[in-house]
Coordinates of C-alpha atoms in Angstrom, one line a residue:
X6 CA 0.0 0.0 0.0
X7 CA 0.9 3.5 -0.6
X8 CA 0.9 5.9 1.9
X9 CA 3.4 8.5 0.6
X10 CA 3.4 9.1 -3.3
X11 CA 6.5 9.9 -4.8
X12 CA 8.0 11.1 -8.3
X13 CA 9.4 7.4 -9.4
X14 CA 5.3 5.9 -8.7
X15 CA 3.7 8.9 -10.2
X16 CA 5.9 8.3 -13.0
X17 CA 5.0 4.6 -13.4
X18 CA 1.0 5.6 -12.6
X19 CA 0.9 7.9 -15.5
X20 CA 2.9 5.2 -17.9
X21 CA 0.4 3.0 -17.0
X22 CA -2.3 5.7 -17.5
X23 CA -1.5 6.2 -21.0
X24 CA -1.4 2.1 -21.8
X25 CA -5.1 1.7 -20.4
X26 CA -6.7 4.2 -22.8
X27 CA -4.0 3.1 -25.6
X28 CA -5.9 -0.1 -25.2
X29 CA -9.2 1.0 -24.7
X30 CA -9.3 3.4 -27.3
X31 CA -11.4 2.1 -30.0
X32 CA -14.5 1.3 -27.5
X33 CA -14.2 4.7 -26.2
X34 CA -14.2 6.1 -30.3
X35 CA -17.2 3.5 -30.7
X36 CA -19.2 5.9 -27.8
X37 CA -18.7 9.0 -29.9
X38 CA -22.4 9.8 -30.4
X39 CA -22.8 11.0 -34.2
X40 CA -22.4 8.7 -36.5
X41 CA -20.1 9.9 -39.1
X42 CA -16.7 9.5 -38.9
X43 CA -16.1 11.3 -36.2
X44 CA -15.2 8.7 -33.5
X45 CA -11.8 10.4 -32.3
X46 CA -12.3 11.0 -28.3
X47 CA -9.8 7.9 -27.9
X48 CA -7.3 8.5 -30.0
X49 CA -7.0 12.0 -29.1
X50 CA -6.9 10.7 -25.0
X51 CA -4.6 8.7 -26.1
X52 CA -2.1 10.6 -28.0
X53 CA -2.4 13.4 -25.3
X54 CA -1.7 10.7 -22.8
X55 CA 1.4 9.2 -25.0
X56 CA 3.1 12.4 -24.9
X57 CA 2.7 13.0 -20.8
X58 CA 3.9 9.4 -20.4
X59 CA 6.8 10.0 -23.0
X60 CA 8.0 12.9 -20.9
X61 CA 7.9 11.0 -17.7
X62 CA 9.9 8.4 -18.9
X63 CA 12.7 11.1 -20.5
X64 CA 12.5 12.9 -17.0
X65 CA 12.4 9.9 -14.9
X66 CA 12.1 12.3 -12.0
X67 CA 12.1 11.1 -8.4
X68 CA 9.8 14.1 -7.0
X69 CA 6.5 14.2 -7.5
X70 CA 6.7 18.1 -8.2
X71 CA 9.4 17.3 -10.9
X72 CA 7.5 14.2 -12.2
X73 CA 3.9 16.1 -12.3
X74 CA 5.4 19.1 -14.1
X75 CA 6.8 16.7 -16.6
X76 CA 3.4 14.8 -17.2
X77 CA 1.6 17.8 -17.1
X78 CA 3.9 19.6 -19.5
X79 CA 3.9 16.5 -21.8
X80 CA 0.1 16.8 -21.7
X81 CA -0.2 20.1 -22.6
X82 CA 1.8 20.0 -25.7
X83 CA 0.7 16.9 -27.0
X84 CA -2.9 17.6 -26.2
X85 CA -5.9 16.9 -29.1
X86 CA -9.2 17.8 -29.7
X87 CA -11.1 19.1 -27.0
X88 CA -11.2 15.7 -24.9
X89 CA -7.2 15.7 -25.1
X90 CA -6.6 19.7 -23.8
X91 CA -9.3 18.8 -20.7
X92 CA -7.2 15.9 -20.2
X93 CA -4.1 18.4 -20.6
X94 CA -6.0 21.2 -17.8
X95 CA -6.6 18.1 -15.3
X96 CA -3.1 17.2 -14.9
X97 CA -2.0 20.9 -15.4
X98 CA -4.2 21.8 -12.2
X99 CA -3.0 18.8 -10.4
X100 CA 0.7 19.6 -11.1
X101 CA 0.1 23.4 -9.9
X102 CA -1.2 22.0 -6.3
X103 CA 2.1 18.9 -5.9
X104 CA 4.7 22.3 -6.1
X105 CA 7.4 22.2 -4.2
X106 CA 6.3 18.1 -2.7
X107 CA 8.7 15.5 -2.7
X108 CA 6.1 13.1 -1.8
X109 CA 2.2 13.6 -1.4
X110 CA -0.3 11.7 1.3
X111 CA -3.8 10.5 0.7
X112 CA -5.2 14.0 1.7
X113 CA -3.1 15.3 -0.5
X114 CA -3.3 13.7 -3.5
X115 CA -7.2 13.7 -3.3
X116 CA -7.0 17.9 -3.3
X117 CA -4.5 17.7 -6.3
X118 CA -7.1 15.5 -8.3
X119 CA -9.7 18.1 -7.2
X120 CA -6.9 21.3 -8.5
X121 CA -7.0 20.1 -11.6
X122 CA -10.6 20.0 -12.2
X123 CA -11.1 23.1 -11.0
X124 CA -8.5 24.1 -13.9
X125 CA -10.2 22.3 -16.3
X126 CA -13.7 24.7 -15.6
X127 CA -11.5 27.8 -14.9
X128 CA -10.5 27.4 -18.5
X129 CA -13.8 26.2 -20.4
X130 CA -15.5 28.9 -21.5
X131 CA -19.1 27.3 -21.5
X132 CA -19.0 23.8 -19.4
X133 CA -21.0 21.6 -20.4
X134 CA -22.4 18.7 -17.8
X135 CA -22.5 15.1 -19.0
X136 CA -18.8 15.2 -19.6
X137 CA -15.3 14.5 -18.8
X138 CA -16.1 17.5 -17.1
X139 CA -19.2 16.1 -15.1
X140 CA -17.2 12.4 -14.4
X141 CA -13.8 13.9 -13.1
X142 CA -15.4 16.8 -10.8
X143 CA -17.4 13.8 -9.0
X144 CA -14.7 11.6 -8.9
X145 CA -12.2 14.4 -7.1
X146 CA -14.7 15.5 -4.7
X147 CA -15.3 11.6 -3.5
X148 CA -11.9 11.3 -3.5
X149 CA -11.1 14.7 -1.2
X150 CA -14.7 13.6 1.1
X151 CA -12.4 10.6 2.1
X152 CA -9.2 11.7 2.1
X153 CA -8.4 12.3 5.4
X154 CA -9.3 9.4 6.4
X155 CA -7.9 7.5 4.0
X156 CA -5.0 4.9 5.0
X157 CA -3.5 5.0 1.3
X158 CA -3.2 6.5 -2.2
X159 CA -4.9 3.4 -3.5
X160 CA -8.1 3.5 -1.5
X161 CA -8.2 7.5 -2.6
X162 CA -8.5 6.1 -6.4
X163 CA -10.9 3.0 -5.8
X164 CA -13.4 5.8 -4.4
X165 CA -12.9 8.1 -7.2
X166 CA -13.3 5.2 -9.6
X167 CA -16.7 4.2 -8.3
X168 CA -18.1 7.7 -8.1
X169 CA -16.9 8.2 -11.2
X170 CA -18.4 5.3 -12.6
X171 CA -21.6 6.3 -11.2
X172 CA -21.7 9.8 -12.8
X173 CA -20.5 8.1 -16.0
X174 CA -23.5 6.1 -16.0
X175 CA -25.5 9.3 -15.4
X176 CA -24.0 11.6 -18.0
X177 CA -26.7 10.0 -20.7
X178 CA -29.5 11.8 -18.0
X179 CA -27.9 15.2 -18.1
X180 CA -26.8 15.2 -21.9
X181 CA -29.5 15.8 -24.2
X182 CA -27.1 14.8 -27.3
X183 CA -26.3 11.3 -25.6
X184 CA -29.7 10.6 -24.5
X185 CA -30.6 11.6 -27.9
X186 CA -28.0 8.7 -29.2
X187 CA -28.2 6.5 -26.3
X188 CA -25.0 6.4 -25.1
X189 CA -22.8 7.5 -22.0
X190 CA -20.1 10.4 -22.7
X191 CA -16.6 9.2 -24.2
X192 CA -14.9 11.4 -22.7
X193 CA -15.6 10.5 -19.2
X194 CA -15.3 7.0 -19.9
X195 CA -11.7 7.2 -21.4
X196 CA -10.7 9.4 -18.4
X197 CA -11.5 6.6 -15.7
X198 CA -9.9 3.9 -18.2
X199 CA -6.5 6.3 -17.5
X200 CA -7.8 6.7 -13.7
X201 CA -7.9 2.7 -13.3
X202 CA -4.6 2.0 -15.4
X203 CA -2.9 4.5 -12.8
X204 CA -4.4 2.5 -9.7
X205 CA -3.0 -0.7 -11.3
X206 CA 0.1 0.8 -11.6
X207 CA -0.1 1.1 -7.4
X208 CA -1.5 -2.2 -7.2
X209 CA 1.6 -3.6 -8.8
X210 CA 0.1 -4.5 -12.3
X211 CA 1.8 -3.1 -15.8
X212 CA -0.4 -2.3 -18.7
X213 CA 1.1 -4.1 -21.6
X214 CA -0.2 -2.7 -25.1
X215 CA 0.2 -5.7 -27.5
X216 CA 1.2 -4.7 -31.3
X217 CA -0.9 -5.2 -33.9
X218 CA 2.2 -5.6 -36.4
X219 CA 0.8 -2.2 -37.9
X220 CA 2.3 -0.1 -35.4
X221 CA 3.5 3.3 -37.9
X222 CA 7.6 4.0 -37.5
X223 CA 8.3 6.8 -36.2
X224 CA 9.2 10.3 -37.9
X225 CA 12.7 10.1 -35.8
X226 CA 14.3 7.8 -32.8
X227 CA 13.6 8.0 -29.4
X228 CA 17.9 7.8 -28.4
X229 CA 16.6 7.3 -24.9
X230 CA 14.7 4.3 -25.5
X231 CA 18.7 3.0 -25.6
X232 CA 21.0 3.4 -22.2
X233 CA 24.7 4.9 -23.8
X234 CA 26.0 1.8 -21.7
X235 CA 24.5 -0.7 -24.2
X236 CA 26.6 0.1 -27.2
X237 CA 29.5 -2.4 -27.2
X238 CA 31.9 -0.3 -29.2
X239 CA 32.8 2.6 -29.0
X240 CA 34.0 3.7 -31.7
X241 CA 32.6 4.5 -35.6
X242 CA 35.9 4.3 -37.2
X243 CA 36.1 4.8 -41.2
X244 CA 39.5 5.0 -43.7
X245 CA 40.0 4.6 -47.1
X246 CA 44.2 3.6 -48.0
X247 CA 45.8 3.4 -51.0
X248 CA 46.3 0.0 -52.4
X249 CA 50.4 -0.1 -52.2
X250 CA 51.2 -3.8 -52.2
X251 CA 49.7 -7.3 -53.2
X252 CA 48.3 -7.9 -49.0
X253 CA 44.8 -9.6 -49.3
X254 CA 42.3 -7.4 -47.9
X255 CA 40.3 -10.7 -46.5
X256 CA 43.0 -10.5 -43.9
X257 CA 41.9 -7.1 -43.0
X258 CA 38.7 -8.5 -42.6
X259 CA 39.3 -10.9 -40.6
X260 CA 41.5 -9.0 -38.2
X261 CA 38.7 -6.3 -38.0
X262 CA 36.4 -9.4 -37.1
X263 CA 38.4 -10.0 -33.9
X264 CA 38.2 -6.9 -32.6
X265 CA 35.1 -5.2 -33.8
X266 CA 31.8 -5.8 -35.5
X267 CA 29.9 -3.2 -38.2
X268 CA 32.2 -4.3 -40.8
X269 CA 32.5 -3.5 -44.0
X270 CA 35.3 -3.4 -46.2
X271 CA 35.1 -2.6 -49.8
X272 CA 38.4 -3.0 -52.3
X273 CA 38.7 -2.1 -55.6
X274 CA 42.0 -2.4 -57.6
X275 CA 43.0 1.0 -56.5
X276 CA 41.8 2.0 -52.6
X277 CA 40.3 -0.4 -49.9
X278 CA 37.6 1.5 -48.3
X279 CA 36.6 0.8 -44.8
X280 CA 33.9 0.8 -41.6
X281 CA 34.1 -0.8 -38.3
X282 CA 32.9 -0.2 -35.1
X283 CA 35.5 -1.1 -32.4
X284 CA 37.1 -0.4 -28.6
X285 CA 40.8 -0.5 -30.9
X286 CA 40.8 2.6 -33.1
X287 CA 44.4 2.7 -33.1
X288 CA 45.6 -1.1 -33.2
X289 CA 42.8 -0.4 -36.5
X290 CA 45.0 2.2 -38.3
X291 CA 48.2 0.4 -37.6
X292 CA 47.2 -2.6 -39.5
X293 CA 45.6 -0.1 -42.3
X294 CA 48.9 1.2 -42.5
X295 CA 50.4 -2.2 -43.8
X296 CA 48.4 -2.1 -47.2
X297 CA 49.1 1.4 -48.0
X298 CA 49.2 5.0 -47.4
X299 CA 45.3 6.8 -46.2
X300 CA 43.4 8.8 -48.3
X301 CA 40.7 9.4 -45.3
X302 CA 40.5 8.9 -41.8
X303 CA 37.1 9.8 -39.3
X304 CA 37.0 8.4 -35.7
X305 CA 33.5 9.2 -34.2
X306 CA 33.1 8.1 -30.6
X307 CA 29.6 6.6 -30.3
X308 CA 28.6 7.2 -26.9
X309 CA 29.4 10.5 -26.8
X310 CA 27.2 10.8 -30.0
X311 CA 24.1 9.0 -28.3
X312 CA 24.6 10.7 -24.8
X313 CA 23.9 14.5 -27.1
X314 CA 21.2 13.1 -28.6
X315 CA 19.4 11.9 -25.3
X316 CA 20.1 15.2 -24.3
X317 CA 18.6 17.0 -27.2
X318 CA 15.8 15.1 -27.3
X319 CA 15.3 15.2 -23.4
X320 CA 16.2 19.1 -22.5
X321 CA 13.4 21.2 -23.1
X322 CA 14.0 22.8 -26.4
X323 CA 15.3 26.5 -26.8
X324 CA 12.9 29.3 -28.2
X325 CA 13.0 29.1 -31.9
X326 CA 10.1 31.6 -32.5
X327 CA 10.8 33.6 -35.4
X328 CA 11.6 37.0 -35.0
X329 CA 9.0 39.7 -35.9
X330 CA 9.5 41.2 -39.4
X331 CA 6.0 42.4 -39.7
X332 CA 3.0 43.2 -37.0
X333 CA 0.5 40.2 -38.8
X334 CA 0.3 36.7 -39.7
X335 CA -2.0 33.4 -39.9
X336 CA -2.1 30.5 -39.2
X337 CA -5.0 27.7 -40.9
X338 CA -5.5 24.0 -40.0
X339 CA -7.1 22.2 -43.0
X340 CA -6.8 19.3 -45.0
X341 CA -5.8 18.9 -48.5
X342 CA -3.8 20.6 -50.8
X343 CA -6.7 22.3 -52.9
X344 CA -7.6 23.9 -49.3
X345 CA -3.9 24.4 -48.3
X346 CA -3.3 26.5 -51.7
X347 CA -6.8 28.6 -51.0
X348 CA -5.4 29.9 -47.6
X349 CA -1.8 30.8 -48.7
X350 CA -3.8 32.7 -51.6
X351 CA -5.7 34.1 -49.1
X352 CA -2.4 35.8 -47.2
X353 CA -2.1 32.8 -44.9
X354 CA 1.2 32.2 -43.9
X355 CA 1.8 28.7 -42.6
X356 CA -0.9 25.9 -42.6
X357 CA -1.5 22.9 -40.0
X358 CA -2.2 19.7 -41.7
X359 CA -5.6 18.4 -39.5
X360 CA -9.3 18.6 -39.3
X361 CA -12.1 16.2 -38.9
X362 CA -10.8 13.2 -37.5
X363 CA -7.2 13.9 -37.6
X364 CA -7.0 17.1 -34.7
X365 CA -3.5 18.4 -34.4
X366 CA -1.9 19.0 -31.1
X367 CA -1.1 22.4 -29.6
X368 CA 2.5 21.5 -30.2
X369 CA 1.3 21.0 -33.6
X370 CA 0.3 24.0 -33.8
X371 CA 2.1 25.8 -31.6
X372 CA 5.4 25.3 -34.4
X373 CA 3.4 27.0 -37.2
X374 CA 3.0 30.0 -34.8
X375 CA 6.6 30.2 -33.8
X376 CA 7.9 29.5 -37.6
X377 CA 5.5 33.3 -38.3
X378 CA 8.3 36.5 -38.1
X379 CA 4.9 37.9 -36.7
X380 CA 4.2 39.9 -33.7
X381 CA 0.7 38.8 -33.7
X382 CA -0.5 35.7 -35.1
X383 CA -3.9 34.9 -36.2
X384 CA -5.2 30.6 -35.7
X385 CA -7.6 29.5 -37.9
X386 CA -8.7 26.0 -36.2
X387 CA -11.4 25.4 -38.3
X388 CA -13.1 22.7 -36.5
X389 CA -15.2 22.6 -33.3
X390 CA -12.8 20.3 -31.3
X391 CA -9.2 22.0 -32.9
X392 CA -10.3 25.5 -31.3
X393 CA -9.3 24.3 -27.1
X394 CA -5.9 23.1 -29.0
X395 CA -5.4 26.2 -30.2
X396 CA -5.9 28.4 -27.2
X397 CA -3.5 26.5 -25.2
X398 CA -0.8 28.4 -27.6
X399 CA -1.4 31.5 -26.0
X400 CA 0.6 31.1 -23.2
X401 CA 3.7 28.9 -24.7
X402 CA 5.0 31.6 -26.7
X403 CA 6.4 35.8 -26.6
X404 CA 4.2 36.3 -29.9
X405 CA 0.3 37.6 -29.3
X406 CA -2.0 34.5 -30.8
X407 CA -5.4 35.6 -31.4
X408 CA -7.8 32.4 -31.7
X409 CA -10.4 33.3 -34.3
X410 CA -13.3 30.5 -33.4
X411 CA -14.0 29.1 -36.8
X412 CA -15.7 25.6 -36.6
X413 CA -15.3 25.1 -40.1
X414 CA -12.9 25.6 -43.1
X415 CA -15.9 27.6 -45.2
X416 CA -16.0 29.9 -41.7
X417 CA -12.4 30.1 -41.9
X418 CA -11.9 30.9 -45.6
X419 CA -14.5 34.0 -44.6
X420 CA -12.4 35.4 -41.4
X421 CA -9.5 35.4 -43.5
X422 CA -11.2 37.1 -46.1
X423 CA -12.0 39.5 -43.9
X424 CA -8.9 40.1 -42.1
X425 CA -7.4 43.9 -43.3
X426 CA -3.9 44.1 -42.8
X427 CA -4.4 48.5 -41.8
X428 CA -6.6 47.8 -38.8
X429 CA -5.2 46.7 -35.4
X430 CA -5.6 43.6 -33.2
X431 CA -8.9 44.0 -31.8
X432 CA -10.6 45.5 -34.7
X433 CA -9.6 42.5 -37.0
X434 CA -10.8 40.0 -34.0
X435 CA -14.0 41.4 -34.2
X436 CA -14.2 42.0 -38.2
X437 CA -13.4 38.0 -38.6
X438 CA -15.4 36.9 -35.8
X439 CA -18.2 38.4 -37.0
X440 CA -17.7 37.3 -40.2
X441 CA -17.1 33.7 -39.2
X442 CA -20.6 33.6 -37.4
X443 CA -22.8 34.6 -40.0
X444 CA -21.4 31.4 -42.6
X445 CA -23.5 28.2 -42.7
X446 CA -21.8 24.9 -43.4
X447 CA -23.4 22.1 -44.7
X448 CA -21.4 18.8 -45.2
X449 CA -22.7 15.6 -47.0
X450 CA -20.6 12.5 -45.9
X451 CA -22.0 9.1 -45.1
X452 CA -22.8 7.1 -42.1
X453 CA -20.0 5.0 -40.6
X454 CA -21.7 2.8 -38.6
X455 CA -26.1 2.1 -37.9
X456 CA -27.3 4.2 -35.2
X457 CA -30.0 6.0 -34.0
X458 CA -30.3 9.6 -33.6
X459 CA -32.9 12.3 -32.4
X460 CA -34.9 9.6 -33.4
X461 CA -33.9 8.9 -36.6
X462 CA -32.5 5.2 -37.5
X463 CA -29.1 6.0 -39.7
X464 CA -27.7 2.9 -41.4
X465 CA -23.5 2.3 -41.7
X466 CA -22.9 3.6 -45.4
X467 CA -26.4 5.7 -45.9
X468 CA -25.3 9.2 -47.2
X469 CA -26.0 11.8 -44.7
X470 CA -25.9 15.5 -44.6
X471 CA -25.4 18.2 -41.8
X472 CA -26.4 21.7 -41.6
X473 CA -24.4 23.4 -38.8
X474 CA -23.1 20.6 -37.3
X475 CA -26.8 19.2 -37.0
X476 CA -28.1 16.6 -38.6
X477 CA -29.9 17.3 -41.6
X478 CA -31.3 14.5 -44.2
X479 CA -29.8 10.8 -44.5
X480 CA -31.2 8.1 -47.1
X481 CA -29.4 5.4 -49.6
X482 CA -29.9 8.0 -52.8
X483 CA -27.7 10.7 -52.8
X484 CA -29.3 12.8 -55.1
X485 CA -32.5 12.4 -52.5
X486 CA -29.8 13.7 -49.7
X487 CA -28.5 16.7 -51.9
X488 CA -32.2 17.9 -52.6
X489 CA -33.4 17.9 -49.2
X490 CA -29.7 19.8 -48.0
X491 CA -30.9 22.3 -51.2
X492 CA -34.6 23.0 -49.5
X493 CA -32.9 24.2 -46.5
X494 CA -30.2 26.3 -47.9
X495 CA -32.2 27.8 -49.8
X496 CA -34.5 28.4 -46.2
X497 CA -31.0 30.3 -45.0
X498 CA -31.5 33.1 -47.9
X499 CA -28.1 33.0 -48.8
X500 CA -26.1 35.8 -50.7
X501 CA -23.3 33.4 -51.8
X502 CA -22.9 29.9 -52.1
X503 CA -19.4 27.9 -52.4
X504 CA -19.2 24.6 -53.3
X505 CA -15.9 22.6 -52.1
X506 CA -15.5 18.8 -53.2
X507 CA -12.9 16.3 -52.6
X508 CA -10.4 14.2 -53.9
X509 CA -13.2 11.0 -54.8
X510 CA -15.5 13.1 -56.0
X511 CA -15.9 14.9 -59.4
X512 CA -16.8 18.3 -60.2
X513 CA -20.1 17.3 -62.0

């Protein structure tokens, strides 16, 4: 049992954490409740989750104020969608209470879990009930009603976990859009999937995420996945000599064997060129020396090689924000390069690869910002679940960001539209709010799985159509879906209508 929590067993709890809803993920996509797809709230949980735990592991701190800054800070740049920044705020709040503690007791760690959701409301803008929100607030205040009495950290958890449960089972009561799909919120449910994988982590037990054999490489190496005492040799050691006598170079080899490994050694009738990886650098050259005269000599010591990249990739990065060259500059998430090449026409000046299904972290977006030689930066998110992403940039960097709420790319084409490059700050957040809020979006997509909404039975693969996020008409025939999306356009009285079509679909 664990009376006092320390650095090392947060560490391992939020490890643990991010292997529960790893494996949990797709059920807690399946509970998303529209049925297009949409079903993300896992994935984003997760890859918010994957980037605390990959900073506690780098940090490997052995105080919990160290160790929660680390998960927190890991959180907060790797957060996704709107599920994946609340996430981000709950272990931001708890981090802010564990300052300055070595070690935390039950008490303790109950008013930490309740910190963070206060910092999760604090930074909503409209809560809504039925969520994440809803399940952790519950779960923290059962957690701090019993925590002085509490003989451990574990028994702190098992009581959040069942309250937490129990308002989970109640968020379809106070959610009209899950009662509407039947469903409990995905959110909330991913949370105490990360809530339980951290008790087991106390308990003793490791989350172990099996591969599917699919598993994506990655853009670059982790180097501190590898300990610098693991690599045998130390030495990369290349030549090239000068082919001077009749010596067999399958001697060279075969020396080189003995005392090395890496090996390569190409001859042609003129040079013998060579690689090896050894602990005898020197012993190396003096046997080159008997074949000839060198051409080329590098000696790269290995460890030293791997010990600056751990550190590069492990020390938090230095500021590489741009330096101002102009007052303005914008920033898009969209998809596609037909939509990438109508914002850069538009005066945007750097564009985050993302939308619908595919939400980009802060950190994501966060590097566009920085890469701007702007003093203030417009975001363009685009998407309903991008914009919390987006505002989390605010306070990582010197440059003003200005968060222009579009929920969709029509909304953001507009803003940018309207942005004028002689008016200041506040007169452009208003001009493209404004401008943002008066656009309609309608979307036709199809149905990815059968469900039933606001009493409507949707079939997997029926076309459907929304009108402002709402569903608006879903049959077999398309043509039947288009008309009915048509009537109530043309209810909207427009002034302008833009039509934007994909790659699988022709312009007819």
């Amino acid at each position: 049992m664990t009376e006092r929590l320390n650095g090392s067993q947060f560490n391992a709890m939020v490890v643990n954490g991010a292997a529960a809803i790893e494996l949990h993920k797709n059920e807690v996509n399946e509970l998303n409740v529209f049925p297009v797809p949409d079903g993300d709230t896992g994935t984003n949980m997760s890859l918010t989750m994957a980037n605390g735990a990959a900073e506690c592991r780098k940090k490997n701190a052995e105080s919990l104020t160290a160790a929660a800054d680390a998960a927190a800070s890991g959180l907060l740049r790797g957060a996704r969608g709107n599920s994946g920044v609340i996430l981000s705020l709950l272990f931001r709040g708890f981090a802010k209470a564990m300052k300055e503690k070595q070690e935390a007791n039950p008490a303790e760690f109950a008013a930490a879990l309740n910190a963070g959701v206060e910092t999760a409301y604090k930074a909503v803008m409209k809560p809504a009930e039925g969520t994440i929100l809803t399940v952790s607030r519950l779960a923290a205040a059962a957690a701090v009603e019993m925590g002085d009495t509490a003989p451990d950290i574990e028994s702190v958890l098992v009581r959040a976990l069942e309250a937490g449960n129990e308002a989970l089972a109640d968020t379809i009561n106070l959610n009209p859009v899950l009662k509407k799909a039947g469903v409990i919120d995905s959110g909330g449910k991913g949370y105490l999937y990360i809530l339980d994988g951290m008790l087991k982590a106390l308990q003793g037990e490791t989350i172990e995420v099996v591969s599917d054999g699919e598993e994506e490489a990655r853009e670059k190496a982790e180097f501190a996945d590898f300990n610098t005492e693991d690599i045998t040799f130390t030495y990369c050691t290349e030549f090239i000599v000068s082919r001077e006598n009749d010596k067999d170079p399958d001697l060279l080899r075969r020396f080189l064997d003995g005392i090395g490994d890496s090996i390569v050694v190409v001859d042609d009738e003129e040079i013998i060129k060579t690689h090896v990886h050894t602990n005898e650098p020197g012993n190396v050259l003096t046997e080159a020396l008997t074949y000839g005269s060198f051409v080329t000599v590098k000696i790269e010591n290995m460890k030293q090689q791997h010990t600056t990249k751990v550190l590069e990739q492990t020390e938090p990065a230095a500021s590489k924000s741009a330096e101002p060259e102009k007052h303005y500059g914008m920033v898009s998430v969209c998809a596609g390069d037909g939509m990438s090449e109508i914002f850069r026409n538009l005066g945007v000046d750097a564009i985050v690869t993302g939308g619908q299904t595919m939400n980009p972290s802060t950190e994501d977006i966060l590097k566009q910002v920085e890469s701007i030689p702007a003093e203030t930066v417009f975001v363009l998110p685009n998407n309903k679940n991008i914009i919390m992403a987006a505002q989390q940039c605010i306070p990582l960097t010197e440059k003003k960001v200005v968060v222009i709420p579009t929920g969709t790319v029509p909304q953001g084409i507009t803003a940018a539209i309207t942005f004028d490059e002689t008016a200041d700050d506040e007169a452009n957040t208003e001009a493209m709010t404004e401008a943002a809020s008066m656009v309609h979006t309608a979307q036709v997509t199809y149905a990815a799985r059968d469900s039933e909404f606001d009493g409507k039975s949707i079939k997997a693969g029926e076309y459907l159509s929304l009108l402002d996020g709402a569903l608006c008409a879903n049959a077999g025939d398309l043509q039947e879906v288009l008309q009915a999306t048509l009537t109530k356009i043309s209810g909207l009285d427009p002034e302008l209508v833009s039509v934007y079509y994909g790659s699988d679909v022709d312009e007819t």
